[in-house]
Coordinates of C-alpha atoms in Angstrom, one line a residue:
M1 CA 8.5 28.4 94.5
P2 CA 8.4 32.2 95.2
P3 CA 11.6 33.8 95.5
T4 CA 13.1 34.2 98.9
S5 CA 12.3 37.1 101.2
E6 CA 13.2 38.8 104.5
A7 CA 11.6 36.1 106.5
D8 CA 13.8 33.2 104.9
L9 CA 17.1 34.8 106.2
P10 CA 18.5 33.5 109.0
E11 CA 17.9 35.3 112.7
A12 CA 21.3 37.0 114.2
G13 CA 23.3 34.3 115.6
R14 CA 21.4 31.5 114.2
P15 CA 23.9 29.0 112.2
L16 CA 23.3 28.2 108.3
L17 CA 23.6 24.9 109.4
T18 CA 22.9 22.7 112.1
T19 CA 24.8 19.7 113.0
V20 CA 23.0 17.1 111.4
A21 CA 23.2 19.2 108.2
I22 CA 26.7 19.6 108.5
T23 CA 27.0 16.2 109.4
A24 CA 24.7 15.4 106.2
S25 CA 27.1 17.6 104.1
C26 CA 30.1 15.8 104.8
V27 CA 28.2 12.5 103.8
A28 CA 27.2 14.6 100.4
F29 CA 30.7 15.1 99.9
V30 CA 31.8 11.4 100.6
V31 CA 28.9 10.6 97.8
I32 CA 30.0 13.2 95.2
G33 CA 33.8 11.8 95.5
A34 CA 32.9 8.3 95.4
L35 CA 30.9 8.9 92.1
Q36 CA 33.6 10.9 90.6
A37 CA 35.8 8.3 91.1
L38 CA 33.6 5.3 90.1
Y39 CA 33.7 5.6 86.1
G40 CA 37.3 4.7 85.8
P41 CA 36.8 1.4 87.4
A42 CA 33.8 0.3 85.9
I43 CA 35.1 0.8 82.4
P44 CA 35.9 -2.8 82.0
A45 CA 32.1 -3.6 82.8
L46 CA 30.8 -0.8 80.6
R47 CA 32.7 -2.0 77.5
E48 CA 31.5 -5.7 77.8
E49 CA 27.8 -4.5 78.1
Y50 CA 27.5 -1.9 75.7
G51 CA 30.3 -3.2 73.2
I52 CA 32.2 -0.1 73.3
S53 CA 36.0 1.1 73.2
P54 CA 38.1 2.6 75.9
A55 CA 37.8 6.0 74.5
V56 CA 33.9 5.9 73.9
A57 CA 33.4 4.4 77.5
G58 CA 35.8 7.4 78.9
L59 CA 33.0 10.0 77.7
S60 CA 31.0 8.8 80.7
L61 CA 33.6 11.1 82.7
S62 CA 33.5 13.9 80.1
A63 CA 29.8 13.8 80.3
H64 CA 29.7 14.1 84.1
F65 CA 32.0 17.0 84.0
V66 CA 29.9 19.0 81.2
G67 CA 27.0 18.0 83.5
A68 CA 28.8 19.4 86.6
L69 CA 29.9 22.8 84.9
A70 CA 26.3 23.2 84.0
G71 CA 25.2 22.4 87.3
V72 CA 27.3 25.0 88.8
L73 CA 25.8 27.6 86.4
I74 CA 22.2 26.7 86.8
Y75 CA 22.4 26.7 90.6
H76 CA 23.9 30.2 90.6
L77 CA 21.6 31.4 88.2
L78 CA 18.8 30.3 90.4
R79 CA 20.1 31.3 93.5
G80 CA 18.0 34.6 93.6
R81 CA 14.8 32.9 93.1
L82 CA 14.8 29.6 95.1
N83 CA 16.3 29.0 98.2
N84 CA 19.2 26.7 99.4
R85 CA 16.7 24.1 100.7
A86 CA 15.0 23.7 97.0
L87 CA 18.4 24.1 95.1
L88 CA 20.3 21.4 97.4
G89 CA 17.2 19.2 97.2
G90 CA 16.7 19.2 93.4
S91 CA 20.6 18.4 93.3
Y92 CA 20.0 15.4 95.2
V93 CA 17.2 14.3 93.4
L94 CA 18.9 15.0 90.0
M95 CA 22.2 12.7 91.1
A96 CA 19.7 10.0 92.3
A97 CA 17.7 9.9 89.0
G98 CA 20.9 10.1 86.9
A99 CA 22.6 7.3 88.8
A100 CA 19.4 5.1 88.5
V101 CA 19.4 5.9 84.7
F102 CA 23.1 4.9 84.4
A103 CA 22.6 1.9 86.1
F104 CA 19.7 0.6 84.1
S105 CA 20.1 2.1 80.9
P106 CA 19.1 -0.4 77.8
N107 CA 21.8 1.5 75.6
W108 CA 25.2 3.8 75.5
T109 CA 23.3 7.0 74.5
L110 CA 21.0 6.6 77.6
A111 CA 23.5 6.1 80.0
L112 CA 25.4 9.1 78.6
A113 CA 22.2 11.2 79.4
G114 CA 22.5 9.5 83.2
T115 CA 25.9 10.5 83.6
F116 CA 25.0 14.2 82.4
V117 CA 22.2 14.3 84.9
I118 CA 24.5 12.9 87.5
G119 CA 26.6 16.0 86.7
L120 CA 24.4 18.5 87.3
G121 CA 23.1 17.1 90.6
F122 CA 27.0 16.9 91.2
G123 CA 27.4 20.4 90.3
G124 CA 24.9 21.9 92.3
I125 CA 26.0 19.9 95.5
D126 CA 29.4 20.7 94.7
Y127 CA 28.8 24.5 94.6
G128 CA 26.2 24.9 97.0
L129 CA 27.6 23.1 99.7
N130 CA 31.0 25.0 99.4
Q131 CA 29.4 28.6 99.1
L132 CA 27.2 27.6 102.5
F133 CA 30.5 26.4 104.4
A134 CA 32.3 29.5 102.7
V135 CA 30.2 32.2 104.2
G136 CA 28.3 30.2 107.3
F137 CA 31.3 29.8 110.1
G138 CA 33.0 33.2 109.9
R139 CA 36.6 32.8 110.8
R140 CA 36.3 28.9 111.0
S141 CA 35.0 28.9 107.2
T142 CA 38.6 27.9 105.9
A143 CA 39.0 25.1 108.6
M144 CA 35.3 24.1 107.9
L145 CA 35.6 23.9 104.0
N146 CA 39.2 21.9 104.6
L147 CA 36.8 19.2 106.7
L148 CA 34.3 19.2 103.9
N149 CA 36.4 18.6 101.1
G150 CA 38.5 16.4 103.2
H151 CA 35.4 14.2 102.9
F152 CA 35.2 14.1 99.4
G153 CA 38.4 12.7 99.2
I154 CA 37.8 9.8 101.3
G155 CA 34.8 9.3 98.8
A156 CA 37.4 9.2 95.8
I157 CA 39.6 6.5 97.9
A158 CA 36.4 4.6 98.8
G159 CA 34.5 4.5 95.3
P160 CA 37.3 2.1 93.6
A161 CA 37.6 0.4 96.5
L162 CA 34.0 -0.7 96.6
I163 CA 34.3 -1.7 92.9
G164 CA 37.3 -3.6 93.7
W165 CA 35.4 -5.4 96.6
L166 CA 32.2 -6.0 94.7
G167 CA 33.4 -6.3 91.1
A168 CA 33.0 -4.1 88.1
E169 CA 30.0 -6.0 87.2
N170 CA 28.0 -4.9 89.8
Y171 CA 28.6 -1.3 89.2
P172 CA 24.6 -0.7 88.6
E173 CA 24.0 -1.8 91.9
I174 CA 26.4 0.7 93.6
F175 CA 25.1 3.4 91.7
V176 CA 21.8 2.7 92.7
G177 CA 22.9 2.5 96.0
I178 CA 24.6 6.0 96.0
G179 CA 21.3 7.4 94.5
V180 CA 19.5 6.0 97.8
V181 CA 22.1 7.8 100.1
S182 CA 21.7 10.8 98.2
L183 CA 17.6 10.8 98.6
L184 CA 18.2 9.8 102.4
I185 CA 20.0 13.2 102.7
L186 CA 16.7 15.2 102.0
V187 CA 15.5 14.9 105.0
T188 CA 18.1 16.7 106.7
L189 CA 17.5 19.8 104.8
G190 CA 15.7 21.6 107.3
G191 CA 18.6 22.0 108.8
V192 CA 19.9 24.3 106.3
A193 CA 18.8 28.2 106.2
A194 CA 16.7 28.9 103.5
Q195 CA 19.3 32.0 102.3
E196 CA 22.4 33.2 103.6
P197 CA 22.9 36.7 104.8
R198 CA 23.2 39.3 102.1
P199 CA 26.9 40.5 102.2
A200 CA 28.1 43.7 103.4
P201 CA 31.6 44.9 102.5
A202 CA 33.9 44.5 105.4
E203 CA 36.4 47.1 106.7
G204 CA 39.1 47.3 104.6
A205 CA 37.9 44.8 101.8
T206 CA 38.4 45.5 98.3
A207 CA 35.0 45.1 96.9
G208 CA 34.3 47.9 95.0
G209 CA 36.2 50.2 91.9
A210 CA 38.2 48.7 89.2
R211 CA 40.5 46.4 91.4
V212 CA 37.3 43.7 91.7
L213 CA 38.2 41.9 88.5
P214 CA 41.6 41.7 88.5
I215 CA 41.0 40.2 92.0
I216 CA 38.5 37.8 90.5
A217 CA 40.9 37.1 87.7
A218 CA 43.9 36.3 89.9
F219 CA 41.5 33.9 92.2
I220 CA 40.7 32.3 88.8
G221 CA 43.9 32.1 87.6
V222 CA 45.0 29.9 91.1
Y223 CA 42.3 27.7 90.6
V224 CA 42.9 27.0 87.4
L225 CA 46.7 26.3 87.6
H226 CA 46.2 24.4 90.7
V227 CA 43.7 21.9 89.7
A228 CA 46.0 21.9 86.2
I229 CA 48.8 20.9 88.7
E230 CA 46.5 18.1 90.3
T231 CA 45.3 16.5 87.0
G232 CA 49.0 16.7 85.7
V233 CA 50.3 14.7 88.5
G234 CA 47.2 12.4 88.9
G235 CA 47.4 11.6 85.3
W236 CA 50.9 11.8 84.3
E237 CA 52.9 10.7 87.4
P238 CA 52.5 7.0 86.7
T239 CA 54.0 7.4 83.5
H240 CA 56.9 9.7 84.5
L241 CA 58.0 7.1 87.4
E242 CA 58.0 4.3 84.9
A243 CA 60.2 6.6 82.4
V244 CA 63.0 7.1 85.0
G245 CA 63.0 3.7 86.3
Y246 CA 60.2 2.2 88.5
G247 CA 58.0 -0.6 87.8
A248 CA 54.4 -0.4 87.0
A249 CA 53.1 -1.5 90.7
T250 CA 55.5 1.1 92.5
A251 CA 54.1 3.8 90.1
A252 CA 50.4 3.2 90.6
T253 CA 51.1 2.6 94.7
A254 CA 53.0 6.0 94.3
T255 CA 50.0 7.7 92.4
S256 CA 47.5 6.5 95.2
A257 CA 49.4 7.7 97.8
Y258 CA 49.4 11.3 95.9
W259 CA 45.8 11.1 96.1
A260 CA 45.4 10.1 99.4
A261 CA 47.9 12.9 100.6
M262 CA 45.0 14.8 99.1
T263 CA 42.7 13.9 101.4
V264 CA 45.4 13.9 104.4
G265 CA 46.4 17.5 103.6
R266 CA 42.5 18.8 104.0
F267 CA 42.4 17.2 107.3
V268 CA 45.7 18.4 108.8
V269 CA 45.3 22.1 107.4
A270 CA 41.8 22.5 109.0
P271 CA 42.8 23.1 112.7
L272 CA 46.1 25.4 111.1
S273 CA 43.9 27.5 109.3
L274 CA 42.6 28.8 112.8
R275 CA 45.9 30.2 113.6
W276 CA 47.2 30.7 109.8
S277 CA 45.8 33.1 107.6
A278 CA 44.5 32.1 104.1
P279 CA 46.7 34.4 102.2
S280 CA 49.6 32.7 104.2
I281 CA 48.5 29.2 103.8
L282 CA 48.0 30.0 100.0
I283 CA 51.7 31.2 99.7
V284 CA 53.2 28.4 101.8
C285 CA 51.4 26.0 99.6
C286 CA 52.5 27.4 96.2
A287 CA 56.0 27.6 97.7
G288 CA 55.6 23.8 98.7
M289 CA 54.4 22.6 95.2
A290 CA 57.4 24.3 93.3
G291 CA 59.6 22.8 95.9
F292 CA 58.4 19.3 95.9
L293 CA 57.9 19.5 91.9
L294 CA 61.7 20.4 91.4
L295 CA 62.5 17.1 93.8
A296 CA 60.6 15.2 91.5
T297 CA 62.8 15.6 88.9
V298 CA 65.2 13.5 90.9
P299 CA 64.3 10.0 90.5
A300 CA 65.1 8.6 93.7
L301 CA 63.0 11.1 95.4
A302 CA 60.3 11.3 92.8
P303 CA 57.6 9.3 94.5
Y304 CA 58.1 10.9 98.0
A305 CA 57.9 14.3 96.1
Y306 CA 54.4 13.4 94.3
F307 CA 53.1 12.8 97.9
G308 CA 54.5 16.1 99.0
V309 CA 53.0 17.8 95.7
G310 CA 49.7 16.0 97.0
L311 CA 50.0 17.8 100.5
M312 CA 50.5 21.1 99.0
I313 CA 47.9 21.1 96.6
A314 CA 45.3 19.9 99.0
P315 CA 44.5 22.9 101.0
I316 CA 44.4 25.4 98.1
F317 CA 40.7 24.8 97.0
P318 CA 39.0 24.9 100.3
T319 CA 40.9 27.8 101.8
C320 CA 40.7 30.4 98.9
L321 CA 36.9 30.1 98.7
P322 CA 36.4 31.9 101.9
W323 CA 39.2 34.5 101.2
L324 CA 37.3 35.4 97.8
N325 CA 34.2 35.5 99.4
R326 CA 35.7 38.0 101.9
A327 CA 37.6 40.0 99.2
V328 CA 34.5 40.7 96.6
P329 CA 31.7 40.5 98.9
G330 CA 29.2 42.4 96.6
V331 CA 30.2 39.9 93.7
A332 CA 27.8 36.8 94.3
A333 CA 29.0 35.1 90.8
A334 CA 32.5 35.0 92.1
G335 CA 32.4 31.8 93.7
A336 CA 30.7 30.0 90.8
Y337 CA 33.3 31.7 88.6
V338 CA 36.2 29.6 90.4
I339 CA 34.3 26.9 90.9
A340 CA 33.5 26.6 87.1
A341 CA 37.0 27.5 86.1
S342 CA 38.5 24.6 88.2
M343 CA 36.2 22.2 86.6
I344 CA 37.5 23.5 83.2
G345 CA 40.8 23.1 84.3
G346 CA 40.5 19.9 85.1
V347 CA 38.9 18.7 81.9
A348 CA 41.2 20.7 79.4
F349 CA 44.5 20.9 81.0
P350 CA 45.5 16.8 81.0
P351 CA 45.3 16.8 77.1
L352 CA 47.4 20.3 76.8
L353 CA 50.1 18.6 79.1
G354 CA 50.0 15.8 76.8
G355 CA 50.3 17.8 73.6
V356 CA 53.6 19.6 75.5
I357 CA 55.1 16.3 76.3
D358 CA 54.9 15.0 72.9
T359 CA 57.0 17.8 71.7
M360 CA 59.7 16.9 74.4
E361 CA 59.7 13.8 76.9
V362 CA 57.7 12.5 79.6
K363 CA 60.7 13.1 81.9
T364 CA 59.9 17.2 81.6
V365 CA 56.7 16.5 83.2
P366 CA 57.8 17.8 87.0
L367 CA 59.3 20.8 85.2
V368 CA 56.3 22.0 83.1
L369 CA 54.2 21.8 86.4
F370 CA 57.0 23.5 88.2
V371 CA 56.6 26.8 85.9
L372 CA 52.9 26.6 86.7
A373 CA 53.5 26.2 90.5
V374 CA 55.7 29.3 90.1
V375 CA 53.1 31.3 88.0
C376 CA 50.4 30.2 90.9
G377 CA 52.8 31.4 93.6
A378 CA 53.3 34.6 92.0
L379 CA 49.5 35.1 91.9
S380 CA 49.4 34.2 95.6
L381 CA 51.8 37.3 96.5
W382 CA 49.8 39.6 93.9
L383 CA 46.5 38.5 95.9
R384 CA 48.4 38.7 99.4
R385 CA 48.7 42.8 98.7
G386 CA 45.8 43.6 96.2
A387 CA 43.2 41.6 98.4
P388 CA 43.7 41.3 102.0
D389 CA 42.0 39.4 104.1
P390 CA 40.5 41.7 106.9
G391 CA 37.6 39.3 107.9
G392 CA 40.1 36.3 108.3
V393 CA 42.2 35.1 111.1
G394 CA 44.1 37.8 112.4
G395 CA 42.1 40.1 110.6
S396 CA 40.8 43.8 111.6
R397 CA 37.4 42.6 112.3
A398 CA 35.4 39.4 112.5
S399 CA 32.5 38.9 110.4
E400 CA 28.9 39.4 111.4
H401 CA 28.6 35.9 112.1
A402 CA 31.9 35.2 113.2
D403 CA 31.5 32.1 115.5
P404 CA 28.1 30.9 115.1
V405 CA 27.5 27.8 117.1
A406 CA 25.8 24.6 115.0
A407 CA 22.6 23.8 116.6
P408 CA 21.5 20.4 117.2

């Protein structure tokens, strides 16, 4: 396919995504949320089918995330050569193909290759749609990104529920079904603009000069730290709650409530982001994370405090991405950097936290995460001064495509 040209750019006032494409994008995020959450519940069936240990079965999720990281980077590298429809279409096809390979693999090696291919498509969809939503709705981009990522949470809740309903032994049929849904989304790609408008620095933006690298580094720090806290709570909350006297069932329920809070928080913040700026939301979220993590050190309050942590973490990823694009509009790779960093943080931090806990005790989990939240808060305060958000809510001017109305 030839490189995109001026003819591929959307006309002034024309939305980057039609109503149908927006709906399909939300469905796609339900799909990728379900996929990521399916591997764990499927492990018993994988062990039985392939005769592997729990640790080896867990490699399925690792292969998925390695593929997802590669998918983000490949999608970014191809953005200047292929248009959005081709890249998203290829990502959906990869995800469907990987799901089919994983479902019907005669051996474990081929199954792992399938999860890697799923991850390639997953990463492309995650990065591609987040970027389109980050630039496609002007001052409403933060709200739309929170809605989009909220649907990821719906999928993450629905995936394990589907395994529980149909049985882990039926995981091949579930993966094939998800692959079919991915292919059906292909028919909606005509509603996606071939290429987004070329960014122009907004008035007062800090896109040029020596400040660009510190700004991007600060955003990467926020993304790595908040994902580290997210996965740290998700991985260690049950162990911590049991260590302070709660039963296994209560600990499991509280952890499920924490993940549900991650979904609820994004839907709640969507309308609030139309009134509050991205810097304000980030600062409140970081302060809230720190406060709730301190409360989690009190055994009687810990389950409820972790739910509050989930609410505070939820808006950070979708809220900061549009702000990043406005702060450094001339750096096309900025979004790829932070999304890739969030994936690396999600994979690398849980074992690192485990190492820290081995030298201390599990009751210190909230305090260790509290320190990370404080650092995240310090970065958010620096970003408010170092990377003002002139194109956001209450900014000095709206972007060129400030409030596009989705076409039918």
